[in-house]
Amino acid sequence: MKTVYGPVPSWRLRRSLGIDVIAREKTCSFDCVYCQLGRTKNKTSKLQEFISVKRLEKDLSEVINKVKVDYITFSGMGEPTLASNLGQAIDVIRGLGNIPIAILTNSSLFSRKEVKKNLSKLDFIVAKLDVPNERLLREINRPVEGITFDRILDGIKTVRKEFNEKFALQIMFIDKNKGYASDLANLAREIRPDEVQIDTPLRYSPIKPLNSGEIRKIKSEFEGLNVITVYEAERPKVEVLDVDEYLRRRPEPWKK
Ligand code: SF4
């Protein structure tokens, strides 16, 4: 499996070249009910080195001059902050050019010192917060033991306060949490992100997405915040370098 995939036409990051620091069977601290990658068999909060930065440097230098992208983004086969060498990976990418570097993260490890240090090197953090309480965290995100709602919220607030670059809060709305938009909006007002990204699983997922009317209603609860939604945002056109690597991270079974 390659460590670089895409570019991805992203409604949040425009043309985004994906970096996968896991690059193996899905490994995550969550097991979200809507995850497009299926159930999490390797559920962990242990930081590990999954790929070497040498391998990443080789994979990235092969494609970096062939693509025009707006962001290089850590995402892929699980939670990227689980990679103990994330900071070194960011340094390697910086050494190869001036493209801004982003991360899509589930925020579950933000209270860890080494994770905060790695995150501080980025240009854009997109942090997930789908729920306003512990009960819904267990129902929707199904975290590994030891991860609690209070620790996640605390971690998000601390990282947000210490981070000087762009910070977005991403919220995936499904049937189970659509009645909690007002609570989540209040939390967002406390966190004060630069942007709130309201999502619903429009891509392949075991869970049915909310319709555009439901998302519009949810958006209205976030008045006063800078909000983008998956239904309204434009997606750029991109040419994918390797279709198999792309589909592994963004499955579209009907294309197989
Ligand atoms: S955090 Fe992301 S990768 Fe992990 S289970 Fe949830 S949706 Fe899937």
mmCIF file of C-alpha atoms and ligand atoms in Angstrom:
data_model
loop_
_atom_site.group_PDB
_atom_site.id
_atom_site.type_symbol
_atom_site.label_atom_id
_atom_site.label_comp_id
_atom_site.label_asym_id
_atom_site.label_seq_id
_atom_site.Cartn_x
_atom_site.Cartn_y
_atom_site.Cartn_z
ATOM 1 C CA MET A 1 0.000 0.000 0.000
ATOM 2 C CA LYS A 2 1.332 3.476 -0.923
ATOM 3 C CA THR A 3 1.579 6.248 1.637
ATOM 4 C CA VAL A 4 0.357 8.906 -0.823
ATOM 5 C CA TYR A 5 -3.009 8.911 -2.615
ATOM 6 C CA GLY A 6 -5.299 11.199 -4.582
ATOM 7 C CA PRO A 7 -5.473 14.034 -5.261
ATOM 8 C CA VAL A 8 -8.899 14.041 -3.638
ATOM 9 C CA PRO A 9 -11.600 16.557 -4.689
ATOM 10 C CA SER A 10 -12.421 17.752 -1.179
ATOM 11 C CA TRP A 11 -15.324 20.048 -0.235
ATOM 12 C CA ARG A 12 -13.240 21.259 2.698
ATOM 13 C CA LEU A 13 -9.680 21.305 1.354
ATOM 14 C CA ARG A 14 -10.222 21.815 -2.383
ATOM 15 C CA ARG A 15 -7.573 19.754 -4.221
ATOM 16 C CA SER A 16 -6.016 17.644 -1.497
ATOM 17 C CA LEU A 17 -3.160 15.155 -1.802
ATOM 18 C CA GLY A 18 -3.716 12.453 0.827
ATOM 19 C CA ILE A 19 -0.951 11.194 3.106
ATOM 20 C CA ASP A 20 -1.557 7.896 4.874
ATOM 21 C CA VAL A 21 0.763 7.380 7.859
ATOM 22 C CA ILE A 22 -1.089 4.158 8.757
ATOM 23 C CA ALA A 23 -1.069 2.512 5.271
ATOM 24 C CA ARG A 24 -2.369 -0.893 6.436
ATOM 25 C CA GLU A 25 -5.647 -2.364 7.661
ATOM 26 C CA LYS A 26 -7.742 0.366 9.285
ATOM 27 C CA THR A 27 -6.355 1.367 12.695
ATOM 28 C CA CYS A 28 -8.246 3.902 14.753
ATOM 29 C CA SER A 29 -9.129 4.948 18.298
ATOM 30 C CA PHE A 30 -12.776 5.186 17.180
ATOM 31 C CA ASP A 31 -15.176 2.813 15.464
ATOM 32 C CA CYS A 32 -17.700 5.333 14.127
ATOM 33 C CA VAL A 33 -21.033 3.846 13.035
ATOM 34 C CA TYR A 34 -20.845 5.775 9.745
ATOM 35 C CA CYS A 35 -17.186 5.001 8.883
ATOM 36 C CA GLN A 36 -16.702 4.440 5.172
ATOM 37 C CA LEU A 37 -13.767 2.085 5.905
ATOM 38 C CA GLY A 38 -15.958 -0.428 7.783
ATOM 39 C CA ARG A 39 -15.571 -1.654 11.365
ATOM 40 C CA THR A 40 -12.339 -0.959 13.279
ATOM 41 C CA LYS A 41 -10.595 -4.258 13.936
ATOM 42 C CA ASN A 42 -7.444 -2.552 15.259
ATOM 43 C CA LYS A 43 -8.956 -0.230 17.852
ATOM 44 C CA THR A 44 -6.159 1.392 19.842
ATOM 45 C CA SER A 45 -4.942 4.589 21.468
ATOM 46 C CA LYS A 46 -1.293 3.449 21.493
ATOM 47 C CA LEU A 47 1.027 5.647 19.450
ATOM 48 C CA GLN A 48 3.122 3.581 17.031
ATOM 49 C CA GLU A 49 5.363 3.966 14.014
ATOM 50 C CA PHE A 50 3.341 2.463 11.153
ATOM 51 C CA ILE A 51 5.451 3.622 8.203
ATOM 52 C CA SER A 52 8.982 4.974 7.981
ATOM 53 C CA VAL A 53 9.428 8.611 6.990
ATOM 54 C CA LYS A 54 11.943 7.405 4.379
ATOM 55 C CA ARG A 55 9.141 5.469 2.669
ATOM 56 C CA LEU A 56 6.887 8.535 2.784
ATOM 57 C CA GLU A 57 9.658 10.733 1.362
ATOM 58 C CA LYS A 58 10.174 8.299 -1.529
ATOM 59 C CA ASP A 59 6.436 7.971 -2.308
ATOM 60 C CA LEU A 60 5.843 11.714 -2.096
ATOM 61 C CA SER A 61 8.862 12.795 -4.128
ATOM 62 C CA GLU A 62 7.655 10.508 -6.957
ATOM 63 C CA VAL A 63 4.372 12.438 -7.317
ATOM 64 C CA ILE A 64 4.816 15.894 -5.834
ATOM 65 C CA ASN A 65 5.811 17.500 -9.126
ATOM 66 C CA LYS A 66 3.034 15.783 -11.080
ATOM 67 C CA VAL A 67 0.119 17.313 -9.164
ATOM 68 C CA LYS A 68 -1.310 20.743 -8.461
ATOM 69 C CA VAL A 69 -2.923 20.732 -5.038
ATOM 70 C CA ASP A 70 -4.151 23.176 -2.389
ATOM 71 C CA TYR A 71 -3.278 21.001 0.601
ATOM 72 C CA ILE A 72 -1.271 17.946 1.530
ATOM 73 C CA THR A 73 -3.520 16.196 4.041
ATOM 74 C CA PHE A 74 -2.967 13.526 6.671
ATOM 75 C CA SER A 75 -5.920 11.139 6.573
ATOM 76 C CA GLY A 76 -6.139 7.599 5.157
ATOM 77 C CA MET A 77 -6.664 4.184 6.791
ATOM 78 C CA GLY A 78 -7.466 5.431 10.286
ATOM 79 C CA GLU A 79 -6.497 8.088 12.805
ATOM 80 C CA PRO A 80 -3.275 9.860 11.735
ATOM 81 C CA THR A 81 -2.376 11.172 15.219
ATOM 82 C CA LEU A 82 -1.734 7.535 16.210
ATOM 83 C CA ALA A 83 1.513 7.750 14.218
ATOM 84 C CA SER A 84 4.328 8.446 16.667
ATOM 85 C CA ASN A 85 6.443 9.879 13.827
ATOM 86 C CA LEU A 86 3.773 12.297 12.570
ATOM 87 C CA GLY A 87 5.997 15.277 13.443
ATOM 88 C CA GLN A 88 8.889 13.845 11.407
ATOM 89 C CA ALA A 89 6.508 13.141 8.534
ATOM 90 C CA ILE A 90 5.446 16.813 8.575
ATOM 91 C CA ASP A 91 9.131 17.872 8.494
ATOM 92 C CA VAL A 92 9.748 15.617 5.464
ATOM 93 C CA ILE A 93 6.790 17.149 3.588
ATOM 94 C CA ARG A 94 7.979 20.695 4.405
ATOM 95 C CA GLY A 95 11.357 19.767 2.952
ATOM 96 C CA LEU A 96 9.728 18.893 -0.382
ATOM 97 C CA GLY A 97 7.906 22.179 -1.038
ATOM 98 C CA ASN A 98 5.665 24.972 0.196
ATOM 99 C CA ILE A 99 2.236 23.354 0.015
ATOM 100 C CA PRO A 100 0.157 23.913 3.194
ATOM 101 C CA ILE A 101 -0.236 20.805 5.349
ATOM 102 C CA ALA A 102 -3.547 19.763 6.928
ATOM 103 C CA ILE A 103 -4.866 16.911 9.059
ATOM 104 C CA LEU A 104 -8.284 15.279 9.367
ATOM 105 C CA THR A 105 -8.374 13.946 12.916
ATOM 106 C CA ASN A 106 -10.911 12.493 15.331
ATOM 107 C CA SER A 107 -9.507 14.666 18.189
ATOM 108 C CA SER A 108 -9.431 11.723 20.616
ATOM 109 C CA LEU A 109 -5.712 12.015 21.430
ATOM 110 C CA PHE A 110 -5.457 15.804 21.750
ATOM 111 C CA SER A 111 -4.759 15.642 25.478
ATOM 112 C CA ARG A 112 -1.463 13.782 24.817
ATOM 113 C CA LYS A 113 1.664 15.950 24.994
ATOM 114 C CA GLU A 114 3.443 14.300 22.047
ATOM 115 C CA VAL A 115 0.307 14.583 19.860
ATOM 116 C CA LYS A 116 -0.047 18.302 20.659
ATOM 117 C CA LYS A 117 3.595 18.829 19.706
ATOM 118 C CA ASN A 118 3.063 17.103 16.341
ATOM 119 C CA LEU A 119 -0.126 19.071 15.644
ATOM 120 C CA SER A 120 1.606 22.378 16.337
ATOM 121 C CA LYS A 121 3.638 21.950 13.115
ATOM 122 C CA LEU A 122 0.578 21.960 10.830
ATOM 123 C CA ASP A 123 -1.118 24.717 8.838
ATOM 124 C CA PHE A 124 -4.686 23.479 9.210
ATOM 125 C CA ILE A 125 -6.318 21.190 11.779
ATOM 126 C CA VAL A 126 -9.749 19.745 10.992
ATOM 127 C CA ALA A 127 -10.941 18.301 14.308
ATOM 128 C CA LYS A 128 -13.943 15.996 14.650
ATOM 129 C CA LEU A 129 -16.575 16.523 17.350
ATOM 130 C CA ASP A 130 -19.834 14.704 16.535
ATOM 131 C CA VAL A 131 -21.407 14.577 19.980
ATOM 132 C CA PRO A 132 -22.138 16.768 23.013
ATOM 133 C CA ASN A 133 -21.992 14.023 25.664
ATOM 134 C CA GLU A 134 -20.501 10.706 26.760
ATOM 135 C CA ARG A 135 -23.580 8.605 25.933
ATOM 136 C CA LEU A 136 -23.612 9.664 22.278
ATOM 137 C CA LEU A 137 -19.822 9.284 22.029
ATOM 138 C CA ARG A 138 -20.261 5.597 22.993
ATOM 139 C CA GLU A 139 -23.177 5.201 20.568
ATOM 140 C CA ILE A 140 -21.762 6.985 17.527
ATOM 141 C CA ASN A 141 -17.956 7.034 17.771
ATOM 142 C CA ARG A 142 -17.526 3.905 19.945
ATOM 143 C CA PRO A 143 -14.037 4.854 21.240
ATOM 144 C CA VAL A 144 -11.385 2.526 22.598
ATOM 145 C CA GLU A 145 -11.326 2.161 26.390
ATOM 146 C CA GLY A 146 -9.839 5.132 28.232
ATOM 147 C CA ILE A 147 -11.134 7.816 25.853
ATOM 148 C CA THR A 148 -13.891 9.932 27.349
ATOM 149 C CA PHE A 149 -15.983 12.841 26.141
ATOM 150 C CA ASP A 150 -14.592 15.210 28.792
ATOM 151 C CA ARG A 151 -10.992 14.465 27.818
ATOM 152 C CA ILE A 152 -11.765 14.967 24.127
ATOM 153 C CA LEU A 153 -13.487 18.300 24.718
ATOM 154 C CA ASP A 154 -10.701 19.468 27.002
ATOM 155 C CA GLY A 155 -8.094 18.438 24.428
ATOM 156 C CA ILE A 156 -9.895 20.264 21.612
ATOM 157 C CA LYS A 157 -10.145 23.457 23.652
ATOM 158 C CA THR A 158 -6.454 23.341 24.597
ATOM 159 C CA VAL A 159 -5.225 22.607 21.071
ATOM 160 C CA ARG A 160 -7.489 25.330 19.675
ATOM 161 C CA LYS A 161 -6.124 27.867 22.181
ATOM 162 C CA GLU A 162 -2.474 26.997 21.527
ATOM 163 C CA PHE A 163 -2.693 26.648 17.737
ATOM 164 C CA ASN A 164 -2.097 29.836 15.736
ATOM 165 C CA GLU A 165 -3.016 28.562 12.282
ATOM 166 C CA LYS A 166 -6.409 27.618 10.806
ATOM 167 C CA PHE A 167 -8.603 25.416 13.015
ATOM 168 C CA ALA A 168 -11.904 23.857 11.895
ATOM 169 C CA LEU A 169 -14.433 21.783 13.788
ATOM 170 C CA GLN A 170 -16.013 19.017 11.706
ATOM 171 C CA ILE A 171 -19.325 17.528 12.782
ATOM 172 C CA MET A 172 -20.868 14.492 11.118
ATOM 173 C CA PHE A 173 -24.633 14.584 11.498
ATOM 174 C CA ILE A 174 -26.735 11.434 11.220
ATOM 175 C CA ASP A 175 -30.135 10.462 12.646
ATOM 176 C CA LYS A 176 -28.695 9.707 16.101
ATOM 177 C CA ASN A 177 -27.266 13.207 16.746
ATOM 178 C CA LYS A 178 -29.445 15.462 14.560
ATOM 179 C CA GLY A 179 -31.464 16.486 17.622
ATOM 180 C CA TYR A 180 -28.319 17.818 19.322
ATOM 181 C CA ALA A 181 -27.365 20.558 16.858
ATOM 182 C CA SER A 182 -28.057 23.325 19.355
ATOM 183 C CA ASP A 183 -25.851 21.670 22.041
ATOM 184 C CA LEU A 184 -23.067 21.171 19.509
ATOM 185 C CA ALA A 185 -23.396 24.773 18.336
ATOM 186 C CA ASN A 186 -22.990 25.956 21.938
ATOM 187 C CA LEU A 187 -19.846 23.842 22.281
ATOM 188 C CA ALA A 188 -18.558 25.271 18.998
ATOM 189 C CA ARG A 189 -19.097 28.791 20.380
ATOM 190 C CA GLU A 190 -16.922 27.843 23.382
ATOM 191 C CA ILE A 191 -14.219 26.329 21.158
ATOM 192 C CA ARG A 192 -14.250 29.280 18.721
ATOM 193 C CA PRO A 193 -13.002 27.510 15.562
ATOM 194 C CA ASP A 194 -12.229 29.482 12.409
ATOM 195 C CA GLU A 195 -14.763 27.323 10.612
ATOM 196 C CA VAL A 196 -17.456 24.739 11.379
ATOM 197 C CA GLN A 197 -17.833 21.977 8.779
ATOM 198 C CA ILE A 198 -21.250 20.332 8.833
ATOM 199 C CA ASP A 199 -21.140 16.923 7.233
ATOM 200 C CA THR A 200 -23.420 13.926 6.665
ATOM 201 C CA PRO A 201 -22.268 10.647 5.062
ATOM 202 C CA LEU A 202 -22.982 11.407 1.404
ATOM 203 C CA ARG A 203 -20.182 9.087 0.346
ATOM 204 C CA TYR A 204 -20.361 5.289 0.732
ATOM 205 C CA SER A 205 -21.341 4.492 4.341
ATOM 206 C CA PRO A 206 -23.404 1.944 6.279
ATOM 207 C CA ILE A 207 -25.500 4.871 7.566
ATOM 208 C CA LYS A 208 -28.098 6.889 5.659
ATOM 209 C CA PRO A 209 -27.208 10.589 5.222
ATOM 210 C CA LEU A 210 -29.512 13.399 6.302
ATOM 211 C CA ASN A 211 -31.166 15.260 3.430
ATOM 212 C CA SER A 212 -30.326 18.839 2.424
ATOM 213 C CA GLY A 213 -33.387 20.249 4.253
ATOM 214 C CA GLU A 214 -32.312 18.597 7.516
ATOM 215 C CA ILE A 215 -28.767 19.926 7.118
ATOM 216 C CA ARG A 216 -30.102 23.436 6.376
ATOM 217 C CA LYS A 217 -32.098 23.313 9.607
ATOM 218 C CA ILE A 218 -29.014 22.151 11.537
ATOM 219 C CA LYS A 219 -26.937 24.939 9.987
ATOM 220 C CA SER A 220 -29.400 27.535 11.263
ATOM 221 C CA GLU A 221 -28.512 26.514 14.853
ATOM 222 C CA PHE A 222 -24.914 27.612 14.227
ATOM 223 C CA GLU A 223 -25.759 31.259 13.681
ATOM 224 C CA GLY A 224 -22.839 33.605 14.275
ATOM 225 C CA LEU A 225 -20.240 30.965 13.337
ATOM 226 C CA ASN A 226 -18.480 30.570 10.019
ATOM 227 C CA VAL A 227 -20.187 27.430 8.655
ATOM 228 C CA ILE A 228 -19.760 25.357 5.512
ATOM 229 C CA THR A 229 -21.892 22.313 4.738
ATOM 230 C CA VAL A 230 -21.304 19.247 2.600
ATOM 231 C CA TYR A 231 -24.390 20.045 0.488
ATOM 232 C CA GLU A 232 -23.393 23.625 -0.340
ATOM 233 C CA ALA A 233 -19.621 23.470 -0.800
ATOM 234 C CA GLU A 234 -18.169 23.136 -4.287
ATOM 235 C CA ARG A 235 -15.854 20.300 -5.196
ATOM 236 C CA PRO A 236 -13.009 20.965 -7.610
ATOM 237 C CA LYS A 237 -12.200 18.675 -10.524
ATOM 238 C CA VAL A 238 -9.066 16.578 -10.016
ATOM 239 C CA GLU A 239 -7.241 13.857 -11.847
ATOM 240 C CA VAL A 240 -6.483 10.931 -9.554
ATOM 241 C CA LEU A 241 -2.975 9.455 -9.938
ATOM 242 C CA ASP A 242 -3.718 5.880 -8.832
ATOM 243 C CA VAL A 243 -7.386 4.846 -8.761
ATOM 244 C CA ASP A 244 -6.848 1.719 -6.587
ATOM 245 C CA GLU A 245 -4.989 3.648 -3.876
ATOM 246 C CA TYR A 246 -7.719 6.303 -3.987
ATOM 247 C CA LEU A 247 -10.633 3.848 -3.729
ATOM 248 C CA ARG A 248 -8.983 2.007 -0.846
ATOM 249 C CA ARG A 249 -9.335 5.178 1.281
ATOM 250 C CA ARG A 250 -12.555 6.474 -0.289
ATOM 251 C CA PRO A 251 -14.475 3.323 -1.231
ATOM 252 C CA GLU A 252 -17.074 3.572 -3.963
ATOM 253 C CA PRO A 253 -18.059 -0.119 -4.371
ATOM 254 C CA TRP A 254 -20.243 0.604 -7.398
ATOM 255 C CA LYS A 255 -17.064 1.548 -9.311
ATOM 256 C CA LYS A 256 -15.448 -1.879 -8.778
HETATM 257 S S1 SF4 B 1 -12.490 8.416 13.278
HETATM 258 FE FE1 SF4 B 1 -12.556 8.351 11.058
HETATM 259 S S2 SF4 B 1 -11.385 6.499 10.473
HETATM 260 FE FE2 SF4 B 1 -11.862 6.342 12.661
HETATM 261 S S3 SF4 B 1 -13.720 5.118 12.728
HETATM 262 FE FE3 SF4 B 1 -14.331 7.304 12.752
HETATM 263 S S4 SF4 B 1 -14.674 7.834 10.602
HETATM 264 FE FE4 SF4 B 1 -13.527 5.900 10.635
#
